[in-house]
Amino acid sequence: MLELDDQQKAARDWFETLRDRICAQFEKIERETGSDARFTYTSWDRTDTSDGPGGGGVRGHMAGKVFEKVGVNVSTVGGQFSPEFAKNIPGASDDPSFFATGISIVAHMANPHVPAVHMNTRFLATTRRWFGGGADLNPAIPYDEDTEAFHARLRAACAAHDPTFYPRFSKWADEYFWLPHRGLPRGAGGIFYDYLEGHFDAHFAFTKDVGEAFLDIVPQIVRKRLGTKFDDEDLERLLEFRGRYVEFNLLYDRGTLFGLKTGGNVDAILMSLPPLAKWR
């Protein structure tokens, strides 16, 4: 068992509570369409390279009528970074000890008109401590009103804390969720932030509001689009779009790299990949 201090416990408990609420809301949408799909939960333990306690997590997975594949994962891990990887992490170059807890959600939809969505928020501690995360909308068939509603909700969450947050973090998302080899964005953007440190209570409150914003706006968009009729051409667009999503997550995503470099559960790390994708 990892020994956690008050800040680490508070962050872990919030991520676990948010997981439960998101899963309940997604299951409710399935119920509304006549589906009995439910999340299954799989616990996993991590062995640290130092042979000390490594923590672990819980993978939540559901395959349903609306959510073709959705993963909602929470992990709480700790130990020591490898010397090579520690050089890339703030505060770890001299002392490789680390702690990390967070939640990660990726939902791939059965209907091409319902956008895929992603959200991840996390708290990390080395000799420094910070929050990071983000959320973005990934429509295969974009609707301007959905993109505007998603951004408006995130803008409101940011504005409640700092007027510079949304301009900074939406720009960061545009730069981060970008496929340089294709010269294309991964989706319709959102926010991305990292290294919010020095004011635990304020930055924790902001991170909570990012989670609340996601929980509020995503079910609204899903319910709005889930009954839209689609054809084979729409499905082709969805599968090709998912191919770009796979490319980003395997080549550029920080969470994927962090999980693999720290001995995380491979199934949990790769839960972001869609069940089906296509390349021409």
mmCIF file of N, CA, C and O in Angstrom, residues 19-31 36-42 58-64 67 69-73 104-107 271:
data_model
loop_
_atom_site.group_PDB
_atom_site.id
_atom_site.type_symbol
_atom_site.label_atom_id
_atom_site.label_comp_id
_atom_site.label_asym_id
_atom_site.label_seq_id
_atom_site.Cartn_x
_atom_site.Cartn_y
_atom_site.Cartn_z
ATOM 1 N N ARG A 19 -15.195 9.464 -11.196
ATOM 2 C CA ARG A 19 -15.347 8.237 -11.995
ATOM 3 C C ARG A 19 -16.720 7.619 -11.794
ATOM 4 O O ARG A 19 -17.414 7.275 -12.757
ATOM 5 N N ASP A 20 -17.132 7.498 -10.542
ATOM 6 C CA ASP A 20 -18.425 6.879 -10.246
ATOM 7 C C ASP A 20 -19.574 7.673 -10.852
ATOM 8 O O ASP A 20 -20.536 7.091 -11.388
ATOM 9 N N ARG A 21 -19.490 8.994 -10.791
ATOM 10 C CA ARG A 21 -20.572 9.834 -11.314
ATOM 11 C C ARG A 21 -20.627 9.808 -12.839
ATOM 12 O O ARG A 21 -21.721 9.775 -13.426
ATOM 13 N N ILE A 22 -19.481 9.809 -13.487
ATOM 14 C CA ILE A 22 -19.451 9.747 -14.950
ATOM 15 C C ILE A 22 -19.987 8.403 -15.429
ATOM 16 O O ILE A 22 -20.807 8.338 -16.364
ATOM 17 N N CYS A 23 -19.544 7.325 -14.806
ATOM 18 C CA CYS A 23 -20.026 6.001 -15.215
ATOM 19 C C CYS A 23 -21.537 5.877 -15.027
ATOM 20 O O CYS A 23 -22.241 5.317 -15.886
ATOM 21 N N ALA A 24 -22.044 6.417 -13.934
ATOM 22 C CA ALA A 24 -23.491 6.361 -13.690
ATOM 23 C C ALA A 24 -24.256 7.130 -14.762
ATOM 24 O O ALA A 24 -25.312 6.677 -15.234
ATOM 25 N N GLN A 25 -23.741 8.277 -15.163
ATOM 26 C CA GLN A 25 -24.416 9.082 -16.181
ATOM 27 C C GLN A 25 -24.383 8.391 -17.552
ATOM 28 O O GLN A 25 -25.382 8.381 -18.281
ATOM 29 N N PHE A 26 -23.249 7.789 -17.887
ATOM 30 C CA PHE A 26 -23.150 7.086 -19.167
ATOM 31 C C PHE A 26 -24.055 5.845 -19.189
ATOM 32 O O PHE A 26 -24.682 5.541 -20.212
ATOM 33 N N GLU A 27 -24.127 5.145 -18.069
ATOM 34 C CA GLU A 27 -25.053 4.006 -18.003
ATOM 35 C C GLU A 27 -26.498 4.470 -18.115
ATOM 36 O O GLU A 27 -27.332 3.779 -18.740
ATOM 37 N N LYS A 28 -26.802 5.623 -17.572
ATOM 38 C CA LYS A 28 -28.162 6.158 -17.664
ATOM 39 C C LYS A 28 -28.540 6.424 -19.113
ATOM 40 O O LYS A 28 -29.676 6.154 -19.536
ATOM 41 N N ILE A 29 -27.604 6.943 -19.898
ATOM 42 C CA ILE A 29 -27.870 7.167 -21.324
ATOM 43 C C ILE A 29 -28.150 5.843 -22.020
ATOM 44 O O ILE A 29 -29.059 5.743 -22.862
ATOM 45 N N GLU A 30 -27.390 4.820 -21.685
ATOM 46 C CA GLU A 30 -27.652 3.493 -22.269
ATOM 47 C C GLU A 30 -29.050 3.001 -21.902
ATOM 48 O O GLU A 30 -29.778 2.470 -22.745
ATOM 49 N N ARG A 31 -29.454 3.192 -20.641
ATOM 50 C CA ARG A 31 -30.795 2.769 -20.209
ATOM 51 C C ARG A 31 -31.870 3.470 -21.033
ATOM 52 O O ARG A 31 -32.898 2.877 -21.373
ATOM 53 N N ASP A 36 -28.984 -2.518 -21.852
ATOM 54 C CA ASP A 36 -28.676 -2.884 -20.469
ATOM 55 C C ASP A 36 -27.169 -2.917 -20.212
ATOM 56 O O ASP A 36 -26.698 -3.509 -19.234
ATOM 57 N N ALA A 37 -26.388 -2.270 -21.097
ATOM 58 C CA ALA A 37 -24.929 -2.255 -20.936
ATOM 59 C C ALA A 37 -24.537 -1.573 -19.631
ATOM 60 O O ALA A 37 -25.137 -0.576 -19.232
ATOM 61 N N ARG A 38 -23.541 -2.137 -18.997
ATOM 62 C CA ARG A 38 -23.027 -1.572 -17.753
ATOM 63 C C ARG A 38 -21.499 -1.646 -17.748
ATOM 64 O O ARG A 38 -20.901 -2.445 -18.474
ATOM 65 N N PHE A 39 -20.902 -0.835 -16.923
ATOM 66 C CA PHE A 39 -19.454 -0.871 -16.776
ATOM 67 C C PHE A 39 -19.033 -2.124 -16.020
ATOM 68 O O PHE A 39 -19.700 -2.555 -15.071
ATOM 69 N N THR A 40 -17.942 -2.701 -16.462
ATOM 70 C CA THR A 40 -17.248 -3.723 -15.692
ATOM 71 C C THR A 40 -15.955 -3.096 -15.184
ATOM 72 O O THR A 40 -15.353 -2.247 -15.854
ATOM 73 N N TYR A 41 -15.528 -3.522 -14.004
ATOM 74 C CA TYR A 41 -14.366 -2.917 -13.362
ATOM 75 C C TYR A 41 -13.319 -3.985 -13.079
ATOM 76 O O TYR A 41 -13.630 -5.052 -12.547
ATOM 77 N N THR A 42 -12.094 -3.661 -13.456
ATOM 78 C CA THR A 42 -10.982 -4.579 -13.267
ATOM 79 C C THR A 42 -9.867 -3.867 -12.508
ATOM 80 O O THR A 42 -9.350 -2.848 -12.975
ATOM 81 N N VAL A 58 -7.950 1.014 -11.242
ATOM 82 C CA VAL A 58 -9.150 0.276 -11.636
ATOM 83 C C VAL A 58 -9.536 0.706 -13.045
ATOM 84 O O VAL A 58 -9.681 1.909 -13.319
ATOM 85 N N ARG A 59 -9.673 -0.268 -13.924
ATOM 86 C CA ARG A 59 -10.156 0.001 -15.280
ATOM 87 C C ARG A 59 -11.659 -0.174 -15.317
ATOM 88 O O ARG A 59 -12.180 -1.218 -14.896
ATOM 89 N N GLY A 60 -12.365 0.827 -15.819
ATOM 90 C CA GLY A 60 -13.790 0.713 -16.055
ATOM 91 C C GLY A 60 -14.051 0.660 -17.548
ATOM 92 O O GLY A 60 -13.543 1.504 -18.292
ATOM 93 N N HIS A 61 -14.831 -0.313 -18.004
ATOM 94 C CA HIS A 61 -15.064 -0.487 -19.446
ATOM 95 C C HIS A 61 -16.526 -0.806 -19.697
ATOM 96 O O HIS A 61 -17.147 -1.555 -18.946
ATOM 97 N N MET A 62 -17.063 -0.198 -20.771
ATOM 98 C CA MET A 62 -18.432 -0.509 -21.173
ATOM 99 C C MET A 62 -18.529 -0.508 -22.695
ATOM 100 O O MET A 62 -17.968 0.367 -23.365
ATOM 101 N N ALA A 63 -19.240 -1.475 -23.226
ATOM 102 C CA ALA A 63 -19.567 -1.541 -24.649
ATOM 103 C C ALA A 63 -21.078 -1.617 -24.751
ATOM 104 O O ALA A 63 -21.680 -2.579 -24.262
ATOM 105 N N GLY A 64 -21.687 -0.601 -25.369
ATOM 106 C CA GLY A 64 -23.137 -0.543 -25.381
ATOM 107 C C GLY A 64 -23.706 -0.134 -26.718
ATOM 108 O O GLY A 64 -23.033 -0.186 -27.751
ATOM 109 N N PHE A 67 -22.464 3.954 -26.548
ATOM 110 C CA PHE A 67 -21.016 3.970 -26.350
ATOM 111 C C PHE A 67 -20.447 2.661 -26.888
ATOM 112 O O PHE A 67 -20.516 1.626 -26.235
ATOM 113 N N LYS A 69 -17.398 1.885 -27.304
ATOM 114 C CA LYS A 69 -16.345 1.539 -26.355
ATOM 115 C C LYS A 69 -16.040 2.767 -25.521
ATOM 116 O O LYS A 69 -15.693 3.819 -26.055
ATOM 117 N N VAL A 70 -16.174 2.639 -24.206
ATOM 118 C CA VAL A 70 -15.828 3.745 -23.319
ATOM 119 C C VAL A 70 -15.030 3.190 -22.158
ATOM 120 O O VAL A 70 -15.381 2.161 -21.573
ATOM 121 N N GLY A 71 -13.930 3.865 -21.856
ATOM 122 C CA GLY A 71 -13.114 3.507 -20.711
ATOM 123 C C GLY A 71 -13.063 4.663 -19.737
ATOM 124 O O GLY A 71 -12.912 5.819 -20.145
ATOM 125 N N VAL A 72 -13.227 4.371 -18.459
ATOM 126 C CA VAL A 72 -13.100 5.368 -17.397
ATOM 127 C C VAL A 72 -12.161 4.764 -16.360
ATOM 128 O O VAL A 72 -12.556 3.873 -15.610
ATOM 129 N N ASN A 73 -10.933 5.233 -16.347
ATOM 130 C CA ASN A 73 -9.901 4.632 -15.515
ATOM 131 C C ASN A 73 -9.431 5.592 -14.430
ATOM 132 O O ASN A 73 -9.320 6.800 -14.669
ATOM 133 N N SER A 104 -8.870 9.139 -16.286
ATOM 134 C CA SER A 104 -8.796 9.236 -17.740
ATOM 135 C C SER A 104 -10.050 8.636 -18.338
ATOM 136 O O SER A 104 -10.435 7.519 -17.997
ATOM 137 N N ILE A 105 -10.695 9.399 -19.222
ATOM 138 C CA ILE A 105 -11.926 8.961 -19.879
ATOM 139 C C ILE A 105 -11.769 9.108 -21.382
ATOM 140 O O ILE A 105 -11.359 10.171 -21.861
ATOM 141 N N VAL A 106 -12.082 8.062 -22.114
ATOM 142 C CA VAL A 106 -12.161 8.129 -23.571
ATOM 143 C C VAL A 106 -13.408 7.360 -23.990
ATOM 144 O O VAL A 106 -13.588 6.199 -23.598
ATOM 145 N N ALA A 107 -14.258 8.007 -24.787
ATOM 146 C CA ALA A 107 -15.496 7.371 -25.246
ATOM 147 C C ALA A 107 -15.558 7.416 -26.768
ATOM 148 O O ALA A 107 -15.478 8.495 -27.364
ATOM 149 N N MET A 271 -6.612 1.729 -23.382
ATOM 150 C CA MET A 271 -8.074 1.745 -23.459
ATOM 151 C C MET A 271 -8.571 2.865 -24.351
ATOM 152 O O MET A 271 -9.708 2.856 -24.805
#
